[in-house]
Amino acid sequence: MIMLQNLFRSRSRQRLGEPLYDLAVRQARDPAFYTVLAVADRIDARFELYTLHVLLLVMRLRDEGERGADAAQALFDTYVSALDHALRELGVGDISVGKKMRKLGEAMYGRMTAYEPALRDGDAAALAAGLGRNVFESEDPVAGEALAAYALASRARLSDQDYAEVTARPDWAEIKA
């Protein structure tokens, strides 16, 4: 019986996580990140933008209590699964996938752990420093200031939306330099 519950929960979670993940990815792929903010169009920079947008949605969803926590977990699980799938599409062999996934997982967890307090506290300087380092590969925090302003504005706009709106049409901030 428990196995059946877990089987159905996985499908239910997948159905919940995939649309949320698609919303985060669609926003992270906005050409303005690359043209206006000069994010390099590289796999690692795209990973950084995906992680930032997934985190922004996860944080907003968790603000809803239990139903939001379930949705946030579904989104996170879908993101991890998508990373695994992307590695396999890039031709990483089964033997190497585990090692690469562990490295990506550590990077993703590190980013989320570093960015979340700055996003919650509205600490633009700390967020800019982290984004500058990770997205723009610069020790100059000025490099991450515009992206940090975007992320903080997005956090505020998402917080102003009700749960149904966030899960259907997140209100992301305008991308500007």
mmCIF file of C-alpha atoms in Angstrom:
data_model
loop_
_atom_site.group_PDB
_atom_site.id
_atom_site.type_symbol
_atom_site.label_atom_id
_atom_site.label_comp_id
_atom_site.label_asym_id
_atom_site.label_seq_id
_atom_site.Cartn_x
_atom_site.Cartn_y
_atom_site.Cartn_z
ATOM 1 C CA MET A 1 0.000 0.000 0.000
ATOM 2 C CA ILE A 2 2.761 2.449 0.907
ATOM 3 C CA MET A 3 4.520 1.725 -2.379
ATOM 4 C CA LEU A 4 1.360 2.657 -4.275
ATOM 5 C CA GLN A 5 0.995 5.880 -2.294
ATOM 6 C CA ASN A 6 4.598 6.805 -3.089
ATOM 7 C CA LEU A 7 4.086 5.908 -6.738
ATOM 8 C CA PHE A 8 1.055 8.177 -7.033
ATOM 9 C CA ARG A 9 2.677 10.917 -4.972
ATOM 10 C CA SER A 10 5.636 10.959 -7.392
ATOM 11 C CA ARG A 11 3.333 11.439 -10.367
ATOM 12 C CA SER A 12 1.302 14.062 -8.539
ATOM 13 C CA ARG A 13 4.475 15.860 -7.545
ATOM 14 C CA GLN A 14 5.827 15.617 -11.069
ATOM 15 C CA ARG A 15 2.619 17.120 -12.476
ATOM 16 C CA LEU A 16 2.954 19.961 -9.977
ATOM 17 C CA GLY A 17 6.700 20.503 -10.390
ATOM 18 C CA GLU A 18 7.007 20.480 -14.161
ATOM 19 C CA PRO A 19 4.832 23.541 -14.910
ATOM 20 C CA LEU A 20 6.550 25.492 -12.131
ATOM 21 C CA TYR A 21 9.960 24.500 -13.469
ATOM 22 C CA ASP A 22 8.888 25.543 -16.968
ATOM 23 C CA LEU A 23 7.899 28.980 -15.632
ATOM 24 C CA ALA A 24 11.293 29.436 -13.966
ATOM 25 C CA VAL A 25 13.209 28.236 -17.037
ATOM 26 C CA ARG A 26 11.195 30.393 -19.416
ATOM 27 C CA GLN A 27 12.065 33.471 -17.374
ATOM 28 C CA ALA A 28 15.726 32.474 -16.971
ATOM 29 C CA ARG A 29 15.974 32.179 -20.756
ATOM 30 C CA ASP A 30 14.773 35.730 -21.354
ATOM 31 C CA PRO A 31 17.215 37.197 -23.901
ATOM 32 C CA ALA A 32 17.432 40.426 -21.866
ATOM 33 C CA PHE A 33 19.654 38.679 -19.317
ATOM 34 C CA TYR A 34 22.201 38.196 -22.077
ATOM 35 C CA THR A 35 21.695 41.431 -24.002
ATOM 36 C CA VAL A 36 20.861 43.960 -21.276
ATOM 37 C CA LEU A 37 22.753 42.493 -18.293
ATOM 38 C CA ALA A 38 25.568 40.905 -20.345
ATOM 39 C CA VAL A 39 25.288 37.451 -18.780
ATOM 40 C CA ALA A 40 27.559 35.178 -20.820
ATOM 41 C CA ASP A 41 25.635 32.673 -22.932
ATOM 42 C CA ARG A 42 27.353 29.627 -21.455
ATOM 43 C CA ILE A 43 26.044 26.481 -19.798
ATOM 44 C CA ASP A 44 27.354 27.511 -16.386
ATOM 45 C CA ALA A 45 25.805 30.986 -16.571
ATOM 46 C CA ARG A 46 22.460 29.490 -17.649
ATOM 47 C CA PHE A 47 22.693 27.089 -14.685
ATOM 48 C CA GLU A 48 23.142 30.132 -12.419
ATOM 49 C CA LEU A 49 20.054 31.866 -13.835
ATOM 50 C CA TYR A 50 17.959 28.688 -13.618
ATOM 51 C CA THR A 51 19.038 28.205 -10.002
ATOM 52 C CA LEU A 52 18.211 31.811 -9.116
ATOM 53 C CA HIS A 53 14.726 31.604 -10.644
ATOM 54 C CA VAL A 54 13.960 28.222 -9.111
ATOM 55 C CA LEU A 55 15.032 29.633 -5.750
ATOM 56 C CA LEU A 56 12.827 32.703 -6.144
ATOM 57 C CA LEU A 57 9.809 30.493 -6.827
ATOM 58 C CA VAL A 58 10.712 28.003 -4.076
ATOM 59 C CA MET A 59 10.953 30.822 -1.548
ATOM 60 C CA ARG A 60 7.611 32.287 -2.593
ATOM 61 C CA LEU A 61 5.897 28.906 -2.551
ATOM 62 C CA ARG A 62 7.242 28.069 0.914
ATOM 63 C CA ASP A 63 5.659 31.277 2.195
ATOM 64 C CA GLU A 64 2.277 29.566 1.655
ATOM 65 C CA GLY A 65 2.706 26.953 4.383
ATOM 66 C CA GLU A 66 2.129 23.249 3.761
ATOM 67 C CA ARG A 67 0.622 23.394 0.262
ATOM 68 C CA GLY A 68 3.367 25.774 -0.802
ATOM 69 C CA ALA A 69 6.042 23.581 0.763
ATOM 70 C CA ASP A 70 4.754 20.620 -1.274
ATOM 71 C CA ALA A 71 4.817 22.686 -4.457
ATOM 72 C CA ALA A 72 8.304 24.005 -3.632
ATOM 73 C CA GLN A 73 9.576 20.468 -3.089
ATOM 74 C CA ALA A 74 7.995 19.344 -6.366
ATOM 75 C CA LEU A 75 9.703 22.227 -8.174
ATOM 76 C CA PHE A 76 13.047 21.440 -6.568
ATOM 77 C CA ASP A 77 12.750 17.722 -7.398
ATOM 78 C CA THR A 78 11.894 18.557 -11.001
ATOM 79 C CA TYR A 79 14.910 20.862 -11.228
ATOM 80 C CA VAL A 80 17.262 18.140 -9.964
ATOM 81 C CA SER A 81 15.735 15.665 -12.412
ATOM 82 C CA ALA A 82 16.146 18.152 -15.275
ATOM 83 C CA LEU A 83 19.829 18.600 -14.387
ATOM 84 C CA ASP A 84 20.320 14.831 -14.507
ATOM 85 C CA HIS A 85 18.531 14.663 -17.850
ATOM 86 C CA ALA A 86 20.614 17.545 -19.257
ATOM 87 C CA LEU A 87 23.847 15.799 -18.281
ATOM 88 C CA ARG A 88 22.728 12.648 -20.052
ATOM 89 C CA GLU A 89 21.756 14.657 -23.154
ATOM 90 C CA LEU A 90 25.218 16.208 -23.137
ATOM 91 C CA GLY A 91 26.605 12.699 -23.396
ATOM 92 C CA VAL A 92 27.826 12.220 -19.828
ATOM 93 C CA GLY A 93 28.037 8.468 -19.252
ATOM 94 C CA ASP A 94 26.119 6.631 -16.561
ATOM 95 C CA ILE A 95 29.267 6.108 -14.517
ATOM 96 C CA SER A 96 30.105 9.819 -14.501
ATOM 97 C CA VAL A 97 26.569 11.143 -13.988
ATOM 98 C CA GLY A 98 26.628 10.488 -10.241
ATOM 99 C CA LYS A 99 29.847 12.431 -9.741
ATOM 100 C CA LYS A 100 28.704 15.307 -11.938
ATOM 101 C CA MET A 101 25.281 15.416 -10.258
ATOM 102 C CA ARG A 102 26.914 15.541 -6.838
ATOM 103 C CA LYS A 103 29.064 18.472 -7.984
ATOM 104 C CA LEU A 104 26.045 20.271 -9.502
ATOM 105 C CA GLY A 105 23.970 19.536 -6.412
ATOM 106 C CA GLU A 106 26.644 21.010 -4.164
ATOM 107 C CA ALA A 107 26.852 24.100 -6.373
ATOM 108 C CA MET A 108 23.064 24.482 -6.466
ATOM 109 C CA TYR A 109 22.738 24.026 -2.698
ATOM 110 C CA GLY A 110 25.601 26.462 -2.114
ATOM 111 C CA ARG A 111 23.975 29.116 -4.284
ATOM 112 C CA MET A 112 20.582 28.690 -2.669
ATOM 113 C CA THR A 113 22.089 28.783 0.818
ATOM 114 C CA ALA A 114 24.030 31.944 -0.015
ATOM 115 C CA TYR A 115 21.275 33.782 -1.888
ATOM 116 C CA GLU A 116 18.258 32.975 0.284
ATOM 117 C CA PRO A 117 19.211 35.059 3.352
ATOM 118 C CA ALA A 118 20.165 38.006 1.141
ATOM 119 C CA LEU A 119 16.852 37.740 -0.716
ATOM 120 C CA ARG A 120 14.848 37.415 2.515
ATOM 121 C CA ASP A 121 16.659 40.343 4.168
ATOM 122 C CA GLY A 122 16.728 42.541 1.067
ATOM 123 C CA ASP A 123 20.534 42.650 1.321
ATOM 124 C CA ALA A 124 21.429 43.947 -2.136
ATOM 125 C CA ALA A 125 25.165 44.149 -1.393
ATOM 126 C CA ALA A 126 25.487 40.522 -0.284
ATOM 127 C CA LEU A 127 23.345 39.313 -3.170
ATOM 128 C CA ALA A 128 25.297 41.400 -5.706
ATOM 129 C CA ALA A 129 28.574 39.993 -4.409
ATOM 130 C CA GLY A 130 27.365 36.398 -4.773
ATOM 131 C CA LEU A 131 25.792 36.938 -8.174
ATOM 132 C CA GLY A 132 28.847 38.843 -9.387
ATOM 133 C CA ARG A 133 31.077 35.969 -8.375
ATOM 134 C CA ASN A 134 28.875 33.132 -9.639
ATOM 135 C CA VAL A 135 27.125 34.558 -12.692
ATOM 136 C CA PHE A 136 29.677 37.034 -13.965
ATOM 137 C CA GLU A 137 32.835 35.373 -12.581
ATOM 138 C CA SER A 138 33.910 38.672 -11.053
ATOM 139 C CA GLU A 139 35.109 39.555 -7.583
ATOM 140 C CA ASP A 140 33.780 43.068 -8.190
ATOM 141 C CA PRO A 141 30.313 43.175 -6.587
ATOM 142 C CA VAL A 142 29.316 45.942 -9.002
ATOM 143 C CA ALA A 143 29.135 43.234 -11.689
ATOM 144 C CA GLY A 144 26.152 41.661 -9.924
ATOM 145 C CA GLU A 145 24.288 44.806 -8.876
ATOM 146 C CA ALA A 146 21.749 44.942 -11.721
ATOM 147 C CA LEU A 147 20.958 41.241 -11.439
ATOM 148 C CA ALA A 148 20.634 41.573 -7.653
ATOM 149 C CA ALA A 149 18.219 44.503 -8.106
ATOM 150 C CA TYR A 150 16.195 42.378 -10.544
ATOM 151 C CA ALA A 151 16.136 39.419 -8.123
ATOM 152 C CA LEU A 152 15.069 41.552 -5.164
ATOM 153 C CA ALA A 153 12.373 43.269 -7.227
ATOM 154 C CA SER A 154 11.160 39.884 -8.457
ATOM 155 C CA ARG A 155 11.062 38.587 -4.885
ATOM 156 C CA ALA A 156 8.892 41.556 -3.876
ATOM 157 C CA ARG A 157 6.571 41.201 -6.865
ATOM 158 C CA LEU A 158 6.155 37.462 -6.332
ATOM 159 C CA SER A 159 5.394 38.102 -2.655
ATOM 160 C CA ASP A 160 2.592 40.472 -3.678
ATOM 161 C CA GLN A 161 0.919 37.803 -5.818
ATOM 162 C CA ASP A 162 -1.490 35.259 -4.449
ATOM 163 C CA TYR A 163 -0.630 31.577 -4.691
ATOM 164 C CA ALA A 164 -2.758 30.808 -7.745
ATOM 165 C CA GLU A 165 -1.247 33.703 -9.712
ATOM 166 C CA VAL A 166 2.310 32.733 -8.784
ATOM 167 C CA THR A 167 1.786 29.150 -9.921
ATOM 168 C CA ALA A 168 0.227 30.244 -13.222
ATOM 169 C CA ARG A 169 1.932 33.543 -14.156
ATOM 170 C CA PRO A 170 4.725 34.685 -11.859
ATOM 171 C CA ASP A 171 5.134 38.457 -11.911
ATOM 172 C CA TRP A 172 8.865 38.772 -12.576
ATOM 173 C CA ALA A 173 10.524 42.170 -12.457
ATOM 174 C CA GLU A 174 11.684 44.018 -15.541
ATOM 175 C CA ILE A 175 15.246 43.217 -16.563
ATOM 176 C CA LYS A 176 17.186 46.463 -16.742
ATOM 177 C CA ALA A 177 20.779 47.586 -16.428
#
